Amino acid sequence: MTTIDYERLYINGAWTAPESAKRIAVHSPTTEGLIGSVPEGTERDIDNAVAAARRAFDDPTGWAAWAPARRGEVLEQFAAALEARGAETARRVTIQNGMPIWLAMNFEAGFPAMLVRYYAGLVAAGLEERRQGMLGKQSLVLREPIGVVAAIVPWNVPQAITFLKLAPALAAGCTIVLKPAPETVLDAFLMAEAALEAGLPPGVINVVPAGREVGAYLVEHPGIDKVSFTGSSAAGRSIARTCGDLLRPVTLELGGKSAAIVLDDTDLSDLMESFFASTLLNNGQICWLGTRVLAPRSKYNTIVDTIAGLASSLQIGDPLDESTQIGPLVSQRQRDRVESYIEKGKSDGGRLVVGGGRPSDRDKGWFVEPTIFADVDRNATIAQEEIFGPVLAVIPYEDDDDAIAIANNTDYGLGGSVWTSDPERGAAFARRIRSGTVGVNGYVNDPVSPFGGIKSSGLGRELGPEGLSAFQTFKTIYLDEPNS
Ligand code: NAD
């Protein structure tokens, strides 16, 4: 197989020589073979990228100063250039992180362009509002771009997560330094090709792939005005400390351990497709998945059997194959982590119902079988810590109040779902779950509504108009004009 290799970084609107000869090698999680490489960014590359973004932002006639409609024209070209690369973007994500290709076509191929158009449309409605005052005079409220943004993203859904940040930031008039995760860089370079083709002005987007130390350097760089981070809660805490010291605005989308509450009135077997999508999607590597399944004691065995049936029926294989439902985990390190949680689940007394090992028909690749534990104690490690793999803990509950108590017995608060034959009862249950988002009989992040977490799941929101506000600062001008 030919590898995908880049020799330069995308900085200041051009392919720019990196400051060092260091490289990031990307390996296939399916074959373990080398599939590509890019330059590894250094602190000097970050300096160059931040300087370019700073110049682009501070230019008094530049991107930030353009009328929304003018930015909107370029953003439409960007959306079209992304769309034209959609299938290749999906393929690159799949070969790098093991995301099944049908899912990559959904999440990674189309979502970025959809978000770019959505946010361009939101700002087209105007960025200022005239208000009648309570003290006799009018004021003008402006939504100004917050400045130069450091966007740091993980490997699990790399392009969709990148555009939760880039789309609103660009529409707002910000400029960006993006640091992709080292595991998924080839999709980020394809995105840079689209930015170049679309005619985004120099410095508006800059891409510097690197590891966590260079990421930390970017977070504290004096040229940065706003940090938008998605990743683990541990890294988020460290970034929050830095931003606290600097009084630098920060949005944090972090980990989760969400509850999927099955109510006693439902036949879960009728909802299998959406239950799969809410609990085991992307090989278990999504932050909002409902990985604690809460089942009523009265129907416990039936529900465990239904979920076990689902897990054992899933097709494991090459993620490029359209029929694959579970691909490999992103890396050997990630598989080690997931396997150590499976061992912990066993030693803590959970009943292993399905899975727990590696598929016997694959001698290469970082695969783990979909794994279901039953009779898991609500406080057990596998009921409390984020595993980030295809492992579900099924926990029994006594009654509705007990279900809510277990659902809220967590450091996290990102997602959640309620499964019921009565949608109104489901929505009433959802209100009682302490979490940023909850689905009824499914879980889908709609772009128009805010997404994000509470507690250890993060600070702030992405998506919806709220996600745009994260990249804006408000300025009030108290006018010398009486109310009209
Ligand atoms: P990670 O925190 O190790 O890395 C995420 C990104 O941050 C990478 O680009 C990494 O290089 C960088 N990074 C790590 N430490 C940093 C630091 N101190 N300063 C600056 N940059 C740093 O996470 P991961 O293992 O790549 O991703 C999995 C985690 O991401 C899971 O915990 C998952 O729940 C979380 N996640 C959250 C969301 C969400 O929207 N809430 C979405 C996807 C993933």
Coordinates of C-alpha atoms and ligand atoms in Angstrom, one line a residue:
M1 CA 0.0 0.0 0.0
T2 CA 1.3 3.5 -0.8
T3 CA 1.6 5.8 2.2
I4 CA 0.2 9.3 2.5
D5 CA 3.0 11.6 3.3
Y6 CA 3.3 15.4 3.8
E7 CA 6.6 17.3 3.9
R8 CA 5.3 20.7 5.0
L9 CA 2.9 22.3 7.5
Y10 CA -0.1 24.5 6.7
I11 CA 0.9 27.8 8.2
N12 CA 0.0 31.3 7.0
G13 CA -2.1 30.1 4.1
A14 CA 0.8 28.1 2.5
W15 CA 2.6 24.8 2.8
T16 CA 5.5 25.9 5.0
A17 CA 8.7 24.1 5.8
P18 CA 8.7 22.8 9.4
E19 CA 11.4 24.0 11.9
S20 CA 12.6 20.4 12.6
A21 CA 13.1 17.1 10.8
K22 CA 11.0 15.3 13.4
R23 CA 8.0 13.3 11.9
I24 CA 4.8 11.7 13.1
A25 CA 4.3 8.2 11.7
V26 CA 0.7 7.0 11.5
H27 CA 0.0 3.2 11.8
S28 CA -3.2 1.4 10.7
P29 CA -5.0 0.0 13.7
T30 CA -6.3 -2.8 11.4
T31 CA -3.1 -4.0 9.8
E32 CA -0.6 -2.3 12.2
G33 CA 1.4 -1.2 9.1
L34 CA 2.6 2.3 8.3
I35 CA 0.0 4.3 6.4
G36 CA 1.5 7.8 6.4
S37 CA 3.6 10.5 8.0
V38 CA 3.6 14.2 8.5
P39 CA 6.1 16.7 10.1
E40 CA 5.8 16.8 13.9
G41 CA 5.3 20.4 14.9
T42 CA 7.6 22.0 17.4
E43 CA 7.4 25.1 19.7
R44 CA 9.0 27.1 16.9
D45 CA 6.3 26.0 14.5
I46 CA 3.6 27.0 17.0
D47 CA 5.3 30.4 17.3
N48 CA 5.1 30.8 13.5
A49 CA 1.5 29.6 13.4
V50 CA 0.4 31.9 16.2
A51 CA 2.2 34.8 14.7
A52 CA 0.4 34.2 11.4
A53 CA -3.0 33.9 13.1
R54 CA -2.3 37.0 15.1
R55 CA -1.4 39.0 12.0
A56 CA -4.5 37.8 10.2
F57 CA -6.7 38.7 13.2
D58 CA -5.1 42.1 13.9
D59 CA -5.2 43.3 10.3
P60 CA -7.7 46.2 10.4
T61 CA -9.0 45.3 7.0
G62 CA -8.7 41.5 7.4
W63 CA -10.9 38.5 8.2
A64 CA -12.1 39.7 11.6
A65 CA -13.1 43.1 10.2
W66 CA -14.9 41.7 7.1
A67 CA -18.7 41.9 7.1
P68 CA -20.3 38.5 7.9
A69 CA -21.6 38.2 4.3
R70 CA -18.1 38.5 2.9
R71 CA -16.8 35.8 5.3
G72 CA -19.9 33.8 4.4
E73 CA -18.9 33.7 0.7
V74 CA -15.5 32.3 1.5
L75 CA -17.0 29.9 4.0
E76 CA -19.4 28.6 1.3
Q77 CA -16.4 27.8 -0.9
F78 CA -14.7 26.1 2.1
A79 CA -17.8 24.0 2.7
A80 CA -17.9 23.0 -1.0
A81 CA -14.1 22.1 -0.9
L82 CA -14.7 20.0 2.2
E83 CA -17.7 18.3 0.6
A84 CA -15.6 17.5 -2.5
R85 CA -13.1 15.7 -0.2
G86 CA -15.8 14.1 2.0
A87 CA -15.3 10.5 0.9
E88 CA -11.5 10.7 1.1
T89 CA -11.8 12.4 4.5
A90 CA -13.9 9.5 5.7
R91 CA -11.5 7.0 4.3
R92 CA -8.5 8.6 6.0
V93 CA -10.2 8.7 9.3
T94 CA -11.2 5.1 9.0
I95 CA -7.7 3.9 8.2
Q96 CA -6.2 5.9 11.0
N97 CA -8.5 5.3 13.9
G98 CA -10.6 2.3 13.0
M99 CA -14.0 4.1 12.7
P100 CA -16.3 1.9 10.6
I101 CA -16.5 3.5 7.2
W102 CA -20.3 3.9 7.1
L103 CA -20.0 5.9 10.3
A104 CA -17.1 8.0 9.0
M105 CA -19.2 8.8 5.9
N106 CA -21.9 10.1 8.3
F107 CA -19.8 11.9 10.9
E108 CA -16.6 12.9 9.1
A109 CA -17.6 13.4 5.5
G110 CA -20.7 15.5 5.7
F111 CA -20.8 17.1 9.2
P112 CA -18.0 19.6 8.8
A113 CA -19.6 21.3 5.7
M114 CA -23.0 21.3 7.4
L115 CA -21.5 23.1 10.4
V116 CA -19.7 25.7 8.3
R117 CA -22.9 26.5 6.5
Y118 CA -24.9 26.6 9.7
Y119 CA -22.6 29.0 11.5
A120 CA -22.2 31.2 8.4
G121 CA -26.0 31.4 8.3
L122 CA -26.2 32.3 12.0
V123 CA -23.8 35.3 11.7
A124 CA -25.5 36.4 8.5
A125 CA -28.5 37.4 10.6
G126 CA -26.3 40.2 12.1
L127 CA -23.8 40.7 14.8
E128 CA -25.2 43.8 16.5
E129 CA -28.4 44.6 18.4
R130 CA -29.8 48.0 19.3
R131 CA -31.5 48.0 22.7
Q132 CA -33.9 50.5 24.2
G133 CA -32.5 51.4 27.6
M134 CA -34.1 51.5 31.0
L135 CA -32.4 54.8 31.7
G136 CA -33.6 56.7 28.7
K137 CA -30.9 56.2 26.1
Q138 CA -30.2 53.4 23.6
S139 CA -27.2 51.1 23.6
L140 CA -25.6 49.0 20.9
V141 CA -24.5 45.5 21.7
L142 CA -21.8 44.1 19.4
R143 CA -20.7 40.5 19.1
E144 CA -17.0 40.8 18.3
P145 CA -14.7 37.8 17.4
I146 CA -12.9 36.8 20.6
G147 CA -9.5 36.6 18.8
V148 CA -6.9 34.0 18.0
V149 CA -8.1 30.5 19.0
A150 CA -6.1 27.5 20.0
A151 CA -8.1 24.5 19.0
I152 CA -6.9 21.2 20.4
V153 CA -8.7 18.0 19.3
P154 CA -8.6 14.2 20.0
W155 CA -8.4 11.3 17.5
N156 CA -11.8 9.6 18.1
V157 CA -14.0 11.7 15.7
P158 CA -11.3 14.1 14.5
Q159 CA -13.0 16.1 11.7
A160 CA -16.4 16.5 13.3
I161 CA -14.8 17.6 16.6
T162 CA -12.5 20.0 14.7
F163 CA -15.5 21.7 13.1
L164 CA -17.4 22.0 16.3
K165 CA -14.6 24.6 16.9
L166 CA -13.6 25.8 13.4
A167 CA -17.0 26.5 12.0
P168 CA -18.3 28.9 14.7
A169 CA -14.8 30.4 15.2
L170 CA -14.4 31.2 11.5
A171 CA -18.0 32.5 11.2
A172 CA -17.4 34.7 14.2
G173 CA -14.3 36.2 12.6
C174 CA -11.6 34.5 14.7
T175 CA -8.4 33.0 13.4
I176 CA -7.1 29.6 14.4
V177 CA -4.2 27.5 15.3
L178 CA -5.3 23.8 15.2
K179 CA -3.4 21.1 16.9
P180 CA -4.7 17.7 15.8
A181 CA -3.9 14.5 17.8
P182 CA -0.8 12.6 16.5
E183 CA -3.0 9.5 15.8
T184 CA -5.2 11.4 13.3
V185 CA -3.2 13.9 11.2
L186 CA -3.8 12.8 7.6
D187 CA -7.5 14.1 7.7
A188 CA -6.3 17.4 9.1
F189 CA -3.9 17.9 6.2
L190 CA -6.7 17.1 3.7
M191 CA -8.8 19.8 5.5
A192 CA -5.9 22.2 5.1
E193 CA -5.9 21.5 1.3
A194 CA -9.6 22.4 1.3
A195 CA -8.9 25.7 3.2
L196 CA -6.2 26.6 0.7
E197 CA -8.4 25.8 -2.3
A198 CA -11.3 27.8 -0.8
G199 CA -9.2 30.9 -0.6
L200 CA -9.3 31.5 3.2
P201 CA -6.9 34.4 3.7
P202 CA -3.4 33.6 5.0
G203 CA -3.2 32.9 8.7
V204 CA -6.9 32.4 9.2
I205 CA -6.3 28.6 9.7
N206 CA -3.0 27.1 10.7
V207 CA -2.4 23.4 11.3
V208 CA 0.4 22.1 13.6
P209 CA 0.2 18.4 14.6
A210 CA 2.1 17.5 17.7
G211 CA 1.8 15.8 21.1
R212 CA 0.8 17.0 24.5
E213 CA 3.9 19.1 25.4
V214 CA 3.6 21.2 22.3
G215 CA -0.2 21.4 22.9
A216 CA 0.5 22.7 26.4
Y217 CA 2.9 25.3 24.9
L218 CA 0.1 26.4 22.5
V219 CA -2.4 26.8 25.4
E220 CA -0.1 29.2 27.3
H221 CA 1.2 31.0 24.2
P222 CA 0.9 34.8 24.8
G223 CA -0.6 35.3 21.3
I224 CA -3.6 33.1 22.1
D225 CA -6.9 34.7 23.2
K226 CA -9.1 31.6 23.6
V227 CA -8.6 27.9 24.1
S228 CA -11.1 25.3 22.8
F229 CA -10.2 21.8 23.9
T230 CA -11.7 18.4 23.5
G231 CA -10.0 15.4 25.2
S232 CA -9.6 13.7 28.5
S233 CA -10.6 15.2 31.8
A234 CA -7.1 14.9 33.1
A235 CA -5.7 17.0 30.2
G236 CA -8.7 19.4 30.6
R237 CA -7.9 20.0 34.2
S238 CA -4.3 20.8 33.4
I239 CA -5.4 23.2 30.6
A240 CA -8.0 24.8 32.9
R241 CA -5.2 25.5 35.5
T242 CA -3.1 27.3 32.9
C243 CA -6.1 29.2 31.6
G244 CA -7.1 30.1 35.1
D245 CA -3.7 31.6 35.8
L246 CA -3.8 33.6 32.5
L247 CA -7.5 34.5 32.9
R248 CA -7.8 33.1 29.3
P249 CA -11.3 32.0 28.2
V250 CA -11.5 28.2 27.7
T251 CA -14.1 25.7 26.5
L252 CA -13.5 22.1 27.7
E253 CA -15.3 19.1 26.2
L254 CA -14.0 16.2 28.3
G255 CA -14.8 12.6 29.2
G256 CA -18.0 10.9 30.2
K257 CA -19.6 7.8 31.7
S258 CA -23.2 8.3 30.7
A259 CA -26.1 6.3 31.8
A260 CA -28.5 4.5 29.4
I261 CA -31.6 3.9 31.6
V262 CA -33.9 1.2 30.4
L263 CA -37.4 1.7 31.9
D264 CA -39.7 -1.1 32.9
D265 CA -42.3 -0.3 30.2
T266 CA -40.1 -0.9 27.2
D267 CA -39.1 -3.9 25.0
L268 CA -35.5 -3.0 24.3
S269 CA -35.3 -5.5 21.5
D270 CA -37.5 -3.2 19.4
L271 CA -34.9 -0.4 19.7
M272 CA -31.6 -2.3 19.0
E273 CA -30.3 -0.1 16.2
S274 CA -30.5 3.1 18.1
F275 CA -29.4 1.4 21.4
F276 CA -26.3 0.2 19.6
A277 CA -25.7 3.7 18.2
S278 CA -26.1 5.2 21.7
T279 CA -23.8 2.8 23.6
L280 CA -21.2 1.0 21.3
L281 CA -20.8 3.3 18.3
N282 CA -17.3 3.9 17.0
N283 CA -16.0 0.8 18.8
G284 CA -16.9 2.5 22.1
Q285 CA -14.7 5.5 21.5
I286 CA -17.1 8.4 21.8
C287 CA -17.3 10.6 24.9
W288 CA -21.1 10.7 25.3
L289 CA -21.8 6.9 24.9
G290 CA -24.1 5.4 27.5
T291 CA -21.7 2.9 28.9
R292 CA -23.5 2.3 32.2
V293 CA -26.7 0.5 31.3
L294 CA -29.3 0.7 34.1
A295 CA -31.9 -2.1 34.0
P296 CA -34.9 -2.6 36.3
R297 CA -34.6 -5.6 38.7
S298 CA -38.1 -6.7 37.5
K299 CA -36.8 -7.3 33.9
Y300 CA -33.1 -7.5 34.5
N301 CA -32.4 -10.9 33.0
T302 CA -34.4 -10.3 29.9
I303 CA -32.6 -7.0 29.3
V304 CA -29.1 -8.5 30.0
D305 CA -30.0 -11.2 27.4
T306 CA -31.1 -8.7 24.9
I307 CA -27.9 -6.6 25.2
A308 CA -25.8 -9.8 25.2
G309 CA -27.6 -10.9 22.0
L310 CA -26.8 -7.5 20.4
A311 CA -23.1 -7.6 21.4
S312 CA -22.5 -11.1 20.2
S313 CA -24.2 -10.4 16.9
L314 CA -22.1 -7.4 15.9
Q315 CA -19.8 -7.8 13.0
I316 CA -16.2 -7.2 13.9
G317 CA -13.7 -6.6 11.1
D318 CA -11.9 -4.3 8.7
P319 CA -13.5 -0.9 9.2
L320 CA -13.2 -0.2 5.5
D321 CA -15.7 -3.0 4.9
E322 CA -19.2 -1.5 4.7
S323 CA -20.7 -4.2 6.8
T324 CA -18.3 -3.9 9.8
Q325 CA -20.0 -2.6 12.9
I326 CA -17.0 -2.9 15.3
G327 CA -13.5 -2.0 14.1
P328 CA -10.2 -2.0 16.0
L329 CA -9.3 0.4 18.7
V330 CA -7.1 3.3 17.7
S331 CA -3.8 2.1 19.1
Q332 CA -2.1 -0.7 21.0
R333 CA -2.0 1.7 24.0
Q334 CA -5.8 2.1 23.9
R335 CA -6.3 -1.6 23.6
D336 CA -4.0 -2.2 26.7
R337 CA -6.1 0.3 28.6
V338 CA -9.4 -1.3 27.6
E339 CA -8.1 -4.8 28.4
S340 CA -6.9 -3.7 31.8
Y341 CA -10.5 -2.4 32.6
I342 CA -11.9 -5.8 31.5
E343 CA -9.5 -7.5 33.9
K344 CA -10.6 -5.0 36.6
G345 CA -14.3 -5.7 35.8
K346 CA -13.7 -9.4 36.4
S347 CA -11.6 -9.1 39.6
D348 CA -14.2 -6.7 41.0
G349 CA -16.9 -9.3 40.7
G350 CA -18.8 -8.3 37.6
R351 CA -20.3 -11.2 35.6
L352 CA -18.8 -11.4 32.2
V353 CA -21.7 -12.2 29.9
V354 CA -20.2 -11.7 26.4
G355 CA -16.8 -10.9 25.0
G356 CA -13.8 -10.0 27.1
G357 CA -11.2 -11.1 24.7
R358 CA -9.8 -10.5 21.2
P359 CA -11.6 -11.9 18.2
S360 CA -10.1 -15.3 17.4
D361 CA -10.1 -14.8 13.6
R362 CA -7.8 -11.7 13.6
D363 CA -4.1 -12.1 14.1
K364 CA -3.4 -8.4 13.4
G365 CA -5.0 -5.2 14.6
W366 CA -6.0 -3.7 17.9
F367 CA -9.4 -5.4 18.2
V368 CA -11.4 -6.1 21.3
E369 CA -14.6 -8.0 21.3
P370 CA -17.8 -6.1 22.4
T371 CA -17.9 -6.9 26.1
I372 CA -20.9 -7.0 28.4
F373 CA -20.6 -7.2 32.2
A374 CA -23.8 -7.8 34.3
D375 CA -24.4 -7.5 38.0
V376 CA -21.9 -4.6 38.2
D377 CA -21.9 -2.7 41.5
R378 CA -22.8 1.0 40.9
N379 CA -19.5 2.1 42.6
A380 CA -17.2 -0.4 40.8
T381 CA -14.3 0.9 38.8
I382 CA -15.9 -0.1 35.5
A383 CA -19.1 1.7 36.5
Q384 CA -17.3 4.9 37.4
E385 CA -14.3 5.3 35.1
E386 CA -14.3 6.1 31.4
I387 CA -13.1 3.0 29.5
F388 CA -13.3 4.3 25.9
G389 CA -13.8 0.9 24.3
P390 CA -16.7 -1.5 23.5
V391 CA -17.4 -2.4 27.1
L392 CA -20.8 -2.0 28.8
A393 CA -21.6 -2.4 32.5
V394 CA -25.2 -3.4 33.2
I395 CA -26.3 -2.3 36.7
P396 CA -29.6 -3.3 38.3
Y397 CA -31.9 -0.7 39.9
E398 CA -35.0 -1.1 42.2
D399 CA -37.3 1.7 41.2
D400 CA -37.4 5.0 39.3
D401 CA -35.8 7.0 42.1
D402 CA -33.0 4.4 42.4
A403 CA -32.4 4.6 38.6
I404 CA -32.0 8.4 38.9
A405 CA -29.8 8.1 41.9
I406 CA -27.5 5.6 40.1
A407 CA -27.5 7.7 36.9
N408 CA -26.4 10.8 38.9
N409 CA -23.8 8.8 41.0
T410 CA -20.9 9.9 38.8
D411 CA -18.1 12.5 38.5
Y412 CA -19.2 13.0 34.9
G413 CA -22.2 14.6 33.2
L414 CA -22.0 14.7 29.5
G415 CA -24.6 12.4 27.8
G416 CA -27.3 9.9 28.8
S417 CA -30.4 8.2 27.4
V418 CA -33.7 6.9 28.5
W419 CA -35.4 3.9 26.9
T420 CA -39.2 3.7 27.2
S421 CA -42.4 3.1 25.3
D422 CA -43.7 6.4 26.7
P423 CA -41.8 9.4 25.3
E424 CA -43.3 11.8 27.8
R425 CA -42.2 9.6 30.7
G426 CA -38.8 9.5 29.0
A427 CA -38.6 13.3 28.8
A428 CA -39.6 13.6 32.5
F429 CA -36.9 11.2 33.4
A430 CA -34.4 13.1 31.3
R431 CA -35.1 16.3 33.2
R432 CA -33.9 14.5 36.4
I433 CA -30.5 13.4 35.0
R434 CA -27.7 15.7 35.9
S435 CA -26.0 16.0 32.6
G436 CA -25.5 18.4 29.7
T437 CA -27.4 16.3 27.2
V438 CA -29.9 13.3 27.3
G439 CA -31.7 11.4 24.6
V440 CA -35.0 9.6 24.6
N441 CA -34.9 6.3 22.8
G442 CA -31.7 7.3 21.1
Y443 CA -29.0 9.9 21.2
V444 CA -28.1 12.2 18.3
N445 CA -26.2 15.5 18.6
D446 CA -28.3 17.9 16.6
P447 CA -26.3 20.9 15.4
V448 CA -28.9 23.5 16.5
S449 CA -28.8 22.6 20.2
P450 CA -26.0 23.0 22.7
F451 CA -23.7 20.1 23.5
G452 CA -21.4 19.8 26.4
G453 CA -20.9 18.6 29.9
I454 CA -21.1 19.4 33.6
K455 CA -18.8 18.3 36.5
S456 CA -15.7 16.5 35.1
S457 CA -17.2 16.4 31.6
G458 CA -16.2 20.0 31.0
L459 CA -17.0 23.7 30.8
G460 CA -19.0 25.6 28.2
R461 CA -21.0 24.4 25.2
E462 CA -20.4 23.7 21.5
L463 CA -23.1 23.6 18.8
G464 CA -26.2 25.8 18.5
P465 CA -26.0 29.6 19.0
E466 CA -24.3 28.9 22.3
G467 CA -21.4 27.3 20.4
L468 CA -21.0 30.6 18.5
S469 CA -21.0 32.7 21.6
A470 CA -18.0 30.8 22.8
F471 CA -16.0 32.5 20.1
Q472 CA -17.4 36.0 20.6
T473 CA -17.0 38.8 23.1
F474 CA -19.7 41.3 23.7
K475 CA -19.1 45.0 23.5
T476 CA -21.7 47.5 24.6
I477 CA -21.7 51.1 23.3
Y478 CA -23.9 53.4 25.4
L479 CA -25.2 55.7 22.7
D480 CA -26.0 59.3 23.1
E481 CA -29.4 58.7 21.5
P482 CA -32.7 58.8 23.4
N483 CA -35.0 55.8 23.2
S484 CA -37.1 55.8 20.0
Ligands
NAD1 P1 -6.1 13.4 25.4 O1 -6.6 14.4 26.4 O2 -4.9 12.6 25.8 O3 -5.7 14.2 24.1 C1 -6.6 15.1 23.4 C2 -5.8 16.1 22.6 O4 -5.2 17.0 23.6 C3 -4.6 15.6 21.8 O5 -4.5 16.4 20.7 C4 -3.4 15.7 22.7 O6 -2.2 15.8 22.0 C5 -3.7 17.0 23.4 N1 -3.3 17.1 24.8 C6 -3.2 16.2 25.8 N2 -2.7 16.7 26.9 C7 -2.6 18.1 26.7 C8 -2.2 19.2 27.5 N3 -1.9 19.0 28.8 N4 -2.2 20.4 26.9 C9 -2.5 20.6 25.6 N5 -2.9 19.6 24.8 C10 -2.9 18.3 25.3 O7 -7.4 12.6 25.0 P2 -7.4 11.4 23.9 O8 -7.0 10.1 24.6 O9 -6.8 11.8 22.7 O10 -9.0 11.4 23.6 C11 -9.9 10.6 24.4 C12 -10.5 11.5 25.4 O11 -11.2 12.6 24.8 C13 -11.6 10.7 26.2 O12 -11.5 11.0 27.6 C14 -12.9 11.3 25.6 O13 -14.0 11.2 26.5 C15 -12.5 12.7 25.4 N6 -13.5 13.2 24.3 C16 -14.4 14.2 24.7 C17 -15.3 14.7 23.8 C18 -16.4 15.7 24.2 O14 -16.9 16.3 23.4 N7 -16.6 15.9 25.5 C19 -15.3 14.2 22.5 C20 -14.3 13.3 22.1 C21 -13.4 12.8 23.1

